[in-house]
């Protein structure tokens, strides 16, 4: 960045390098013009590192970030890493070598990028952590994400509502006394978000476990035991199959399963249906939560199979990441709305958190179709067009 902006105004360059170092200088809005001439947006390249294409949400995120940046005239280097950590580190190294001016990174393992980020800092390349916090590095300049604890609270609440313990207004239903058997799943232990989701959900569920309304019949309640490496659908299916064998083969009723992500939810549902439960909620399939409003799960919700998901509007997250990238390019300090929550082990990273919505079947039309996130045809087919 500094290389290019130096061709333009000195003040702009200075402001940019201050902002890039996280020093938060006053900034200049005139960074693109000056004695040396104008910096053309097409001279600026933004490297965008995404984790995987196996989940649609990351494809939607990547496309939305790319399209938005290109609409502003910037060059974009968008890379997916197939959920492979060495691939992602190589891609980021490559982006730096080929002259990226800003990096937007959704990490696979939040702790694996320290040396890449050192290289980025050495070249004054601002680094924006996208959705997932990058840990153990002082060289993370900003974090754009959703309120991850609130996602977990929404998941725990949706589980209780699906099971009929809370009504739609969140009020305790008097005759739903239990005890109800549930099982718990968490996300990938190397993704900083997974802990926030689990803690948020347990903040809602633990009091009901303590008062005996809910019983985790397998006894598996600690994060490391219930975590799902790389958010794998297959791993979740196989853990659910094992739980069904170990804990429910005596005919005990399972009422609900906390799932932190739609891919995991579908693995769980396959395992449940595999032992003859369901096939849908009306026919006795346990309540399963989710996250991301992936189209395959939205169809399952529409069909009464999966109970709920959490909608994170990736278009808004992409837009926010572009606003932050633009601020860095202009030598300004991006606007944060949280400067306390996200300690990455070295520093608290200034963050911008977006809100989320819970989706049950009746919310699909107003939240997902009306906002053009999915079309009614996609909801019916379960396939993104
Ligand atoms: C998390 C993300 C979730 C979900 C999950 C699996 O980091 O916050 O929304 O996408 O990864 O991809």
Tab-separated table of C-alpha atoms and ligand atoms in Angstrom:
chain	number	residue	atom	x	y	z
A	1	UNK	CA	0.000	0.000	0.000
A	2	UNK	CA	2.642	2.457	1.050
A	3	UNK	CA	4.527	1.858	-2.172
A	4	UNK	CA	1.584	2.929	-4.250
A	5	UNK	CA	0.311	5.679	-2.075
A	6	UNK	CA	3.796	7.173	-1.878
A	7	UNK	CA	3.353	7.920	-5.530
A	8	UNK	CA	0.466	10.072	-4.421
A	9	UNK	CA	0.218	12.417	-1.487
A	10	UNK	CA	2.807	12.200	1.242
A	11	UNK	CA	0.138	12.977	3.810
A	12	UNK	CA	-1.974	10.161	2.485
A	13	UNK	CA	0.925	7.754	2.632
A	14	UNK	CA	1.712	8.715	6.184
A	15	UNK	CA	-1.864	8.415	7.293
A	16	UNK	CA	-2.148	5.057	5.616
A	17	UNK	CA	0.941	3.614	7.166
A	18	UNK	CA	-0.219	4.845	10.575
A	19	UNK	CA	-3.586	3.234	10.096
A	20	UNK	CA	-1.998	0.095	8.741
A	21	UNK	CA	0.163	-0.214	11.807
A	22	UNK	CA	-2.924	0.020	13.944
A	23	UNK	CA	-1.602	3.270	15.329
A	24	UNK	CA	-4.870	4.872	14.484
A	25	UNK	CA	-3.566	8.228	13.301
A	26	UNK	CA	-6.020	10.955	12.531
A	27	UNK	CA	-6.071	9.827	8.944
A	28	UNK	CA	-6.542	11.781	5.809
A	29	UNK	CA	-9.386	11.726	3.406
A	30	UNK	CA	-7.149	13.106	0.706
A	31	UNK	CA	-4.923	10.096	0.417
A	32	UNK	CA	-5.593	9.486	-3.222
A	33	UNK	CA	-4.546	12.809	-4.618
A	34	UNK	CA	-1.497	14.927	-4.339
A	35	UNK	CA	1.792	16.107	-5.726
A	36	UNK	CA	2.701	12.792	-7.276
A	37	UNK	CA	-0.625	12.407	-9.077
A	38	UNK	CA	-3.636	10.236	-8.467
A	39	UNK	CA	-3.563	6.574	-7.416
A	40	UNK	CA	-5.823	4.635	-9.660
A	41	UNK	CA	-8.115	2.166	-7.885
A	42	UNK	CA	-7.043	-0.435	-10.418
A	43	UNK	CA	-3.493	-0.182	-9.020
A	44	UNK	CA	-4.741	-1.494	-5.684
A	45	UNK	CA	-5.054	-5.247	-5.182
A	46	UNK	CA	-6.988	-6.780	-2.320
A	47	UNK	CA	-6.087	-10.374	-1.442
A	48	UNK	CA	-9.101	-12.327	-0.207
A	49	UNK	CA	-8.354	-15.685	1.469
A	50	UNK	CA	-11.377	-17.927	2.079
A	51	UNK	CA	-11.290	-21.306	3.849
A	52	UNK	CA	-13.281	-23.724	1.728
A	53	UNK	CA	-15.759	-24.143	-1.085
A	54	UNK	CA	-17.424	-27.151	0.508
A	55	UNK	CA	-19.835	-24.846	2.317
A	56	UNK	CA	-21.894	-22.464	0.226
A	57	UNK	CA	-21.655	-19.675	2.691
A	58	UNK	CA	-17.961	-19.171	1.955
A	59	UNK	CA	-18.636	-19.165	-1.774
A	60	UNK	CA	-21.276	-16.486	-1.212
A	61	UNK	CA	-18.892	-14.540	1.045
A	62	UNK	CA	-16.046	-14.744	-1.472
A	63	UNK	CA	-18.210	-13.679	-4.394
A	64	UNK	CA	-19.802	-10.824	-2.487
A	65	UNK	CA	-16.424	-9.459	-1.347
A	66	UNK	CA	-14.951	-9.803	-4.839
A	67	UNK	CA	-17.904	-8.218	-6.623
A	68	UNK	CA	-18.089	-5.318	-4.176
A	69	UNK	CA	-14.371	-4.544	-4.416
A	70	UNK	CA	-14.373	-4.837	-8.189
A	71	UNK	CA	-17.323	-2.463	-8.369
A	72	UNK	CA	-15.072	0.080	-6.646
A	73	UNK	CA	-12.427	-0.507	-9.300
A	74	UNK	CA	-9.972	-2.569	-7.220
A	75	UNK	CA	-8.197	-5.719	-8.361
A	76	UNK	CA	-9.114	-8.786	-6.328
A	77	UNK	CA	-7.109	-11.951	-5.751
A	78	UNK	CA	-9.673	-14.410	-4.306
A	79	UNK	CA	-8.396	-17.811	-3.165
A	80	UNK	CA	-10.027	-20.821	-1.507
A	81	UNK	CA	-7.859	-23.221	0.478
A	82	UNK	CA	-9.915	-26.436	0.519
A	83	UNK	CA	-9.830	-26.372	4.344
A	84	UNK	CA	-6.116	-27.202	4.177
A	85	UNK	CA	-3.911	-25.084	6.427
A	86	UNK	CA	-0.658	-25.281	4.379
A	87	UNK	CA	-2.621	-24.337	1.261
A	88	UNK	CA	-3.986	-21.253	2.989
A	89	UNK	CA	-0.585	-20.152	4.304
A	90	UNK	CA	0.894	-20.573	0.816
A	91	UNK	CA	-1.914	-18.588	-0.742
A	92	UNK	CA	-1.387	-15.717	1.673
A	93	UNK	CA	2.400	-15.802	1.139
A	94	UNK	CA	1.721	-15.649	-2.578
A	95	UNK	CA	-0.674	-12.710	-2.217
A	96	UNK	CA	1.979	-10.785	-0.304
A	97	UNK	CA	4.700	-11.645	-2.827
A	98	UNK	CA	2.569	-10.578	-5.739
A	99	UNK	CA	1.893	-7.185	-4.211
A	100	UNK	CA	-1.419	-7.277	-2.365
A	101	UNK	CA	-2.175	-3.915	-0.731
A	102	UNK	CA	-4.796	-5.137	1.750
A	103	UNK	CA	-5.587	-8.665	2.977
A	104	UNK	CA	-9.028	-9.956	3.943
A	105	UNK	CA	-8.662	-13.379	5.574
A	106	UNK	CA	-11.188	-15.949	6.769
A	107	UNK	CA	-8.765	-18.341	8.436
A	108	UNK	CA	-8.987	-22.119	8.655
A	109	UNK	CA	-6.904	-22.417	11.816
A	110	UNK	CA	-6.950	-19.082	13.611
A	111	UNK	CA	-3.539	-19.701	15.154
A	112	UNK	CA	-1.622	-20.757	12.037
A	113	UNK	CA	-0.946	-17.446	10.285
A	114	UNK	CA	1.527	-15.673	12.575
A	115	UNK	CA	4.445	-15.684	10.141
A	116	UNK	CA	2.297	-14.640	7.163
A	117	UNK	CA	0.995	-11.720	9.183
A	118	UNK	CA	4.528	-10.720	10.167
A	119	UNK	CA	5.397	-10.517	6.487
A	120	UNK	CA	2.276	-8.485	5.801
A	121	UNK	CA	3.120	-6.068	8.611
A	122	UNK	CA	6.686	-5.705	7.374
A	123	UNK	CA	5.222	-4.400	4.133
A	124	UNK	CA	2.545	-2.248	5.763
A	125	UNK	CA	-0.248	-4.381	4.380
A	126	UNK	CA	-3.341	-3.993	6.560
A	127	UNK	CA	-4.901	-7.306	7.595
A	128	UNK	CA	-8.640	-7.679	8.117
A	129	UNK	CA	-9.809	-10.880	9.841
A	130	UNK	CA	-13.042	-11.939	8.164
A	131	UNK	CA	-15.692	-13.708	10.272
A	132	UNK	CA	-13.063	-15.723	12.207
A	133	UNK	CA	-10.560	-14.037	14.503
A	134	UNK	CA	-6.876	-14.593	13.701
A	135	UNK	CA	-5.146	-15.383	16.975
A	136	UNK	CA	-1.648	-15.079	18.437
A	137	UNK	CA	-0.568	-12.159	16.275
A	138	UNK	CA	-0.268	-8.440	16.878
A	139	UNK	CA	-0.576	-7.886	13.140
A	140	UNK	CA	-4.333	-8.149	12.850
A	141	UNK	CA	-5.601	-4.653	12.179
A	142	UNK	CA	-9.346	-5.198	12.251
A	143	UNK	CA	-12.001	-7.902	12.667
A	144	UNK	CA	-15.359	-7.961	10.887
A	145	UNK	CA	-17.782	-10.581	12.127
A	146	UNK	CA	-21.195	-11.294	13.552
A	147	UNK	CA	-21.875	-11.184	17.267
A	148	UNK	CA	-20.672	-14.739	17.830
A	149	UNK	CA	-21.806	-15.094	21.449
A	150	UNK	CA	-25.247	-13.878	20.349
A	151	UNK	CA	-25.255	-16.574	17.642
A	152	UNK	CA	-24.800	-19.192	20.365
A	153	UNK	CA	-27.527	-17.644	22.526
A	154	UNK	CA	-29.831	-17.740	19.484
A	155	UNK	CA	-28.968	-21.414	18.884
A	156	UNK	CA	-29.635	-22.409	22.486
A	157	UNK	CA	-32.876	-20.444	22.465
A	158	UNK	CA	-33.930	-22.000	19.141
A	159	UNK	CA	-33.304	-25.485	20.546
A	160	UNK	CA	-35.587	-24.742	23.500
A	161	UNK	CA	-38.225	-23.197	21.283
A	162	UNK	CA	-38.129	-26.107	18.848
A	163	UNK	CA	-38.559	-28.504	21.777
A	164	UNK	CA	-41.554	-26.513	23.025
A	165	UNK	CA	-39.843	-25.420	26.251
A	166	UNK	CA	-39.980	-21.759	25.231
A	167	UNK	CA	-42.681	-20.123	23.149
A	168	UNK	CA	-41.985	-17.808	20.209
A	169	UNK	CA	-41.775	-14.849	22.595
A	170	UNK	CA	-39.095	-16.654	24.630
A	171	UNK	CA	-41.391	-17.339	27.581
A	172	UNK	CA	-41.131	-20.640	29.452
A	173	UNK	CA	-44.010	-22.974	28.573
A	174	UNK	CA	-45.556	-24.087	31.847
A	175	UNK	CA	-46.306	-27.724	31.058
A	176	UNK	CA	-42.940	-28.459	29.380
A	177	UNK	CA	-41.272	-29.667	32.551
A	178	UNK	CA	-39.151	-32.471	31.129
A	179	UNK	CA	-36.821	-34.110	31.729
A	180	UNK	CA	-35.834	-33.995	28.045
A	181	UNK	CA	-32.754	-35.742	26.699
A	182	UNK	CA	-30.489	-33.655	24.499
A	183	UNK	CA	-27.031	-33.980	22.953
A	184	UNK	CA	-24.520	-31.236	22.211
A	185	UNK	CA	-22.271	-30.544	19.224
A	186	UNK	CA	-19.734	-27.734	18.868
A	187	UNK	CA	-17.706	-26.464	15.911
A	188	UNK	CA	-14.047	-26.750	15.017
A	189	UNK	CA	-11.739	-26.327	18.017
A	190	UNK	CA	-9.210	-24.330	15.955
A	191	UNK	CA	-11.881	-21.778	14.966
A	192	UNK	CA	-12.162	-19.055	17.578
A	193	UNK	CA	-15.867	-18.690	16.788
A	194	UNK	CA	-16.674	-22.225	17.899
A	195	UNK	CA	-16.033	-21.454	21.566
A	196	UNK	CA	-18.186	-18.317	21.419
A	197	UNK	CA	-21.072	-20.235	19.834
A	198	UNK	CA	-20.841	-22.991	22.437
A	199	UNK	CA	-20.558	-20.626	25.388
A	200	UNK	CA	-23.469	-18.563	24.107
A	201	UNK	CA	-25.634	-21.659	23.714
A	202	UNK	CA	-24.640	-23.056	27.103
A	203	UNK	CA	-25.466	-19.741	28.774
A	204	UNK	CA	-29.057	-20.551	27.801
A	205	UNK	CA	-29.010	-24.340	28.281
A	206	UNK	CA	-26.922	-24.769	31.445
A	207	UNK	CA	-29.557	-23.377	33.850
A	208	UNK	CA	-32.054	-25.910	32.475
A	209	UNK	CA	-29.500	-28.707	32.766
A	210	UNK	CA	-28.904	-27.608	36.352
A	211	UNK	CA	-32.620	-27.639	37.226
A	212	UNK	CA	-33.154	-31.054	35.597
A	213	UNK	CA	-35.328	-29.923	32.670
A	214	UNK	CA	-32.614	-31.000	30.239
A	215	UNK	CA	-30.411	-34.079	30.482
A	216	UNK	CA	-27.338	-34.616	28.316
A	217	UNK	CA	-27.766	-38.352	28.490
A	218	UNK	CA	-24.351	-39.256	27.058
A	219	UNK	CA	-22.713	-37.117	29.723
A	220	UNK	CA	-20.652	-35.447	26.966
A	221	UNK	CA	-20.752	-31.761	27.771
A	222	UNK	CA	-17.251	-30.327	27.612
A	223	UNK	CA	-16.207	-28.377	24.539
A	224	UNK	CA	-13.274	-30.592	23.541
A	225	UNK	CA	-15.431	-33.720	23.625
A	226	UNK	CA	-18.319	-32.271	21.632
A	227	UNK	CA	-16.197	-30.259	19.141
A	228	UNK	CA	-16.202	-31.175	15.415
A	229	UNK	CA	-12.855	-30.712	13.662
A	230	UNK	CA	-13.154	-28.558	10.478
A	231	UNK	CA	-16.914	-28.401	10.995
A	232	UNK	CA	-17.092	-31.761	9.183
A	233	UNK	CA	-20.529	-33.125	8.307
A	234	UNK	CA	-19.122	-36.667	8.138
A	235	UNK	CA	-17.449	-36.400	11.536
A	236	UNK	CA	-20.699	-35.114	13.027
A	237	UNK	CA	-22.694	-37.943	11.460
A	238	UNK	CA	-20.337	-40.520	12.835
A	239	UNK	CA	-20.300	-38.995	16.335
A	240	UNK	CA	-24.119	-38.940	16.321
A	241	UNK	CA	-24.198	-42.583	15.186
A	242	UNK	CA	-21.902	-43.491	18.068
A	243	UNK	CA	-24.084	-41.582	20.527
A	244	UNK	CA	-27.189	-43.351	19.263
A	245	UNK	CA	-25.509	-46.702	19.772
A	246	UNK	CA	-23.945	-45.928	23.138
A	247	UNK	CA	-26.799	-44.014	24.718
A	248	UNK	CA	-30.099	-44.420	22.906
A	249	UNK	CA	-30.166	-48.030	21.683
A	250	UNK	CA	-32.186	-48.936	24.789
A	251	UNK	CA	-35.087	-46.953	23.311
A	252	UNK	CA	-34.523	-43.783	25.364
A	253	UNK	CA	-36.088	-40.736	23.728
A	254	UNK	CA	-33.804	-38.064	22.313
A	255	UNK	CA	-35.632	-34.734	22.146
A	256	UNK	CA	-33.083	-32.352	20.680
A	257	UNK	CA	-29.551	-31.823	19.428
A	258	UNK	CA	-27.625	-28.556	19.630
A	259	UNK	CA	-25.838	-28.095	16.307
A	260	UNK	CA	-23.653	-25.054	15.595
A	261	UNK	CA	-23.621	-25.230	11.783
A	262	UNK	CA	-25.942	-26.462	9.018
A	263	UNK	CA	-23.404	-28.941	7.611
A	264	UNK	CA	-23.106	-30.539	11.047
A	265	UNK	CA	-26.909	-30.464	11.364
A	266	UNK	CA	-27.314	-32.443	8.167
A	267	UNK	CA	-24.792	-35.039	9.364
A	268	UNK	CA	-26.721	-35.368	12.629
A	269	UNK	CA	-30.068	-35.658	10.819
A	270	UNK	CA	-28.715	-38.373	8.501
A	271	UNK	CA	-27.587	-40.364	11.552
A	272	UNK	CA	-30.960	-39.929	13.292
A	273	UNK	CA	-32.912	-40.949	10.198
A	274	UNK	CA	-30.483	-43.833	9.750
A	275	UNK	CA	-31.802	-45.477	12.910
A	276	UNK	CA	-35.394	-44.927	11.831
A	277	UNK	CA	-36.179	-41.668	13.617
A	278	UNK	CA	-38.442	-39.241	11.777
A	279	UNK	CA	-38.220	-38.789	8.870
A	280	UNK	CA	-39.458	-35.354	9.955
A	281	UNK	CA	-40.186	-33.505	13.194
A	282	UNK	CA	-43.879	-34.318	13.006
A	283	UNK	CA	-42.962	-38.013	12.861
A	284	UNK	CA	-40.717	-37.700	15.898
A	285	UNK	CA	-37.358	-36.582	14.513
A	286	UNK	CA	-35.467	-34.794	17.318
A	287	UNK	CA	-35.148	-30.993	17.113
A	288	UNK	CA	-31.878	-29.994	15.435
A	289	UNK	CA	-30.577	-26.396	15.286
A	290	UNK	CA	-28.094	-24.940	12.790
A	291	UNK	CA	-26.308	-21.910	11.427
A	292	UNK	CA	-25.694	-20.173	8.100
A	293	UNK	CA	-29.020	-20.666	6.309
A	294	UNK	CA	-27.348	-22.960	3.793
A	295	UNK	CA	-29.811	-23.766	1.042
A	296	UNK	CA	-29.815	-27.531	1.689
A	297	UNK	CA	-30.774	-26.840	5.303
A	298	UNK	CA	-33.294	-24.135	4.437
A	299	UNK	CA	-35.082	-26.748	2.323
A	300	UNK	CA	-34.974	-29.182	5.262
A	301	UNK	CA	-36.468	-26.488	7.507
A	302	UNK	CA	-39.123	-25.764	4.912
A	303	UNK	CA	-39.873	-29.506	4.802
A	304	UNK	CA	-40.149	-29.785	8.601
A	305	UNK	CA	-36.967	-31.864	9.001
A	306	UNK	CA	-34.361	-29.464	10.444
A	307	UNK	CA	-35.923	-27.219	13.063
A	308	UNK	CA	-34.017	-23.932	12.704
A	309	UNK	CA	-30.915	-22.157	11.523
A	310	UNK	CA	-29.240	-18.839	12.216
A	311	UNK	CA	-29.156	-16.437	9.276
A	312	UNK	CA	-25.922	-14.508	8.919
A	313	UNK	CA	-26.326	-12.210	5.950
A	314	UNK	CA	-22.994	-12.723	4.228
A	315	UNK	CA	-23.761	-9.793	1.926
A	316	UNK	CA	-23.672	-7.468	4.916
A	317	UNK	CA	-20.442	-8.985	6.212
A	318	UNK	CA	-18.854	-8.631	2.780
A	319	UNK	CA	-20.015	-5.020	2.598
A	320	UNK	CA	-18.569	-4.307	6.029
A	321	UNK	CA	-15.217	-5.827	5.096
A	322	UNK	CA	-15.151	-3.623	1.999
A	323	UNK	CA	-15.916	-0.520	4.079
A	324	UNK	CA	-12.982	-1.413	6.330
A	325	UNK	CA	-10.651	-2.122	3.390
A	326	UNK	CA	-11.682	1.198	1.862
A	327	UNK	CA	-10.890	3.014	5.104
A	328	UNK	CA	-7.395	1.496	5.168
A	329	UNK	CA	-6.857	2.402	1.531
A	330	UNK	CA	-7.920	5.980	2.284
A	331	UNK	CA	-5.562	6.116	5.248
A	332	UNK	CA	-8.415	6.328	7.717
A	333	UNK	CA	-9.136	4.395	10.877
A	334	UNK	CA	-12.057	2.000	10.274
A	335	UNK	CA	-15.076	2.419	12.522
A	336	UNK	CA	-15.322	-0.269	15.237
A	337	UNK	CA	-18.403	-1.027	17.328
A	338	UNK	CA	-16.617	-3.392	19.733
A	339	UNK	CA	-13.175	-2.793	21.193
A	340	UNK	CA	-13.394	-5.193	24.137
A	341	UNK	CA	-14.537	-8.672	23.204
A	342	UNK	CA	-12.028	-10.082	20.767
A	343	UNK	CA	-8.701	-10.613	22.515
A	344	UNK	CA	-6.623	-12.706	20.144
A	345	UNK	CA	-4.121	-13.719	22.794
A	346	UNK	CA	-1.811	-10.781	22.048
A	347	UNK	CA	-4.151	-7.838	21.762
A	348	UNK	CA	-7.797	-6.866	21.636
A	349	UNK	CA	-8.628	-6.506	17.955
A	350	UNK	CA	-10.984	-3.635	17.092
A	351	UNK	CA	-14.087	-5.233	15.662
A	352	UNK	CA	-17.294	-4.526	13.849
A	353	UNK	CA	-20.045	-6.970	14.849
A	354	UNK	CA	-23.210	-7.555	12.839
A	355	UNK	CA	-26.472	-8.952	14.171
A	356	UNK	CA	-28.090	-12.256	13.222
A	357	UNK	CA	-31.616	-13.649	12.843
A	358	UNK	CA	-33.099	-16.999	13.832
A	359	UNK	CA	-34.948	-18.806	11.063
A	360	UNK	CA	-37.785	-21.278	11.646
A	361	UNK	CA	-39.992	-22.412	8.737
A	362	UNK	CA	-42.256	-19.378	8.993
A	363	UNK	CA	-39.268	-17.021	8.765
A	364	UNK	CA	-37.972	-18.340	5.437
A	365	UNK	CA	-40.198	-16.132	3.278
A	366	UNK	CA	-39.803	-12.836	5.145
A	367	UNK	CA	-36.103	-13.180	6.012
A	368	UNK	CA	-34.546	-15.171	3.185
A	369	UNK	CA	-36.783	-14.917	0.137
A	370	UNK	CA	-37.973	-11.309	0.472
A	371	UNK	CA	-34.378	-10.158	0.989
A	372	UNK	CA	-33.371	-12.141	-2.114
A	373	UNK	CA	-30.854	-14.251	-0.224
A	374	UNK	CA	-32.538	-17.343	-1.697
A	375	UNK	CA	-35.333	-17.596	-4.242
A	376	UNK	CA	-38.519	-19.550	-3.556
A	377	UNK	CA	-37.390	-22.046	-6.223
A	378	UNK	CA	-34.052	-22.590	-4.465
A	379	UNK	CA	-35.867	-23.136	-1.166
A	380	UNK	CA	-38.083	-25.731	-2.838
A	381	UNK	CA	-35.240	-27.549	-4.580
A	382	UNK	CA	-32.557	-27.135	-1.911
A	383	UNK	CA	-30.038	-26.251	-4.582
A	384	UNK	CA	-28.392	-22.863	-5.139
A	385	UNK	CA	-28.822	-21.649	-8.704
B	1	LIG	C1	-17.611	-20.414	11.377
B	1	LIG	C2	-18.640	-19.440	10.913
B	1	LIG	C3	-19.958	-20.128	10.803
B	1	LIG	C4	-19.855	-21.360	9.947
B	1	LIG	C5	-18.678	-22.223	10.322
B	1	LIG	C6	-18.442	-23.347	9.362
B	1	LIG	O1	-16.404	-19.784	11.520
B	1	LIG	O2	-18.714	-18.350	11.783
B	1	LIG	O3	-20.897	-19.222	10.287
B	1	LIG	O4	-19.759	-20.966	8.605
B	1	LIG	O5	-17.515	-21.447	10.430
B	1	LIG	O6	-18.136	-22.881	8.085
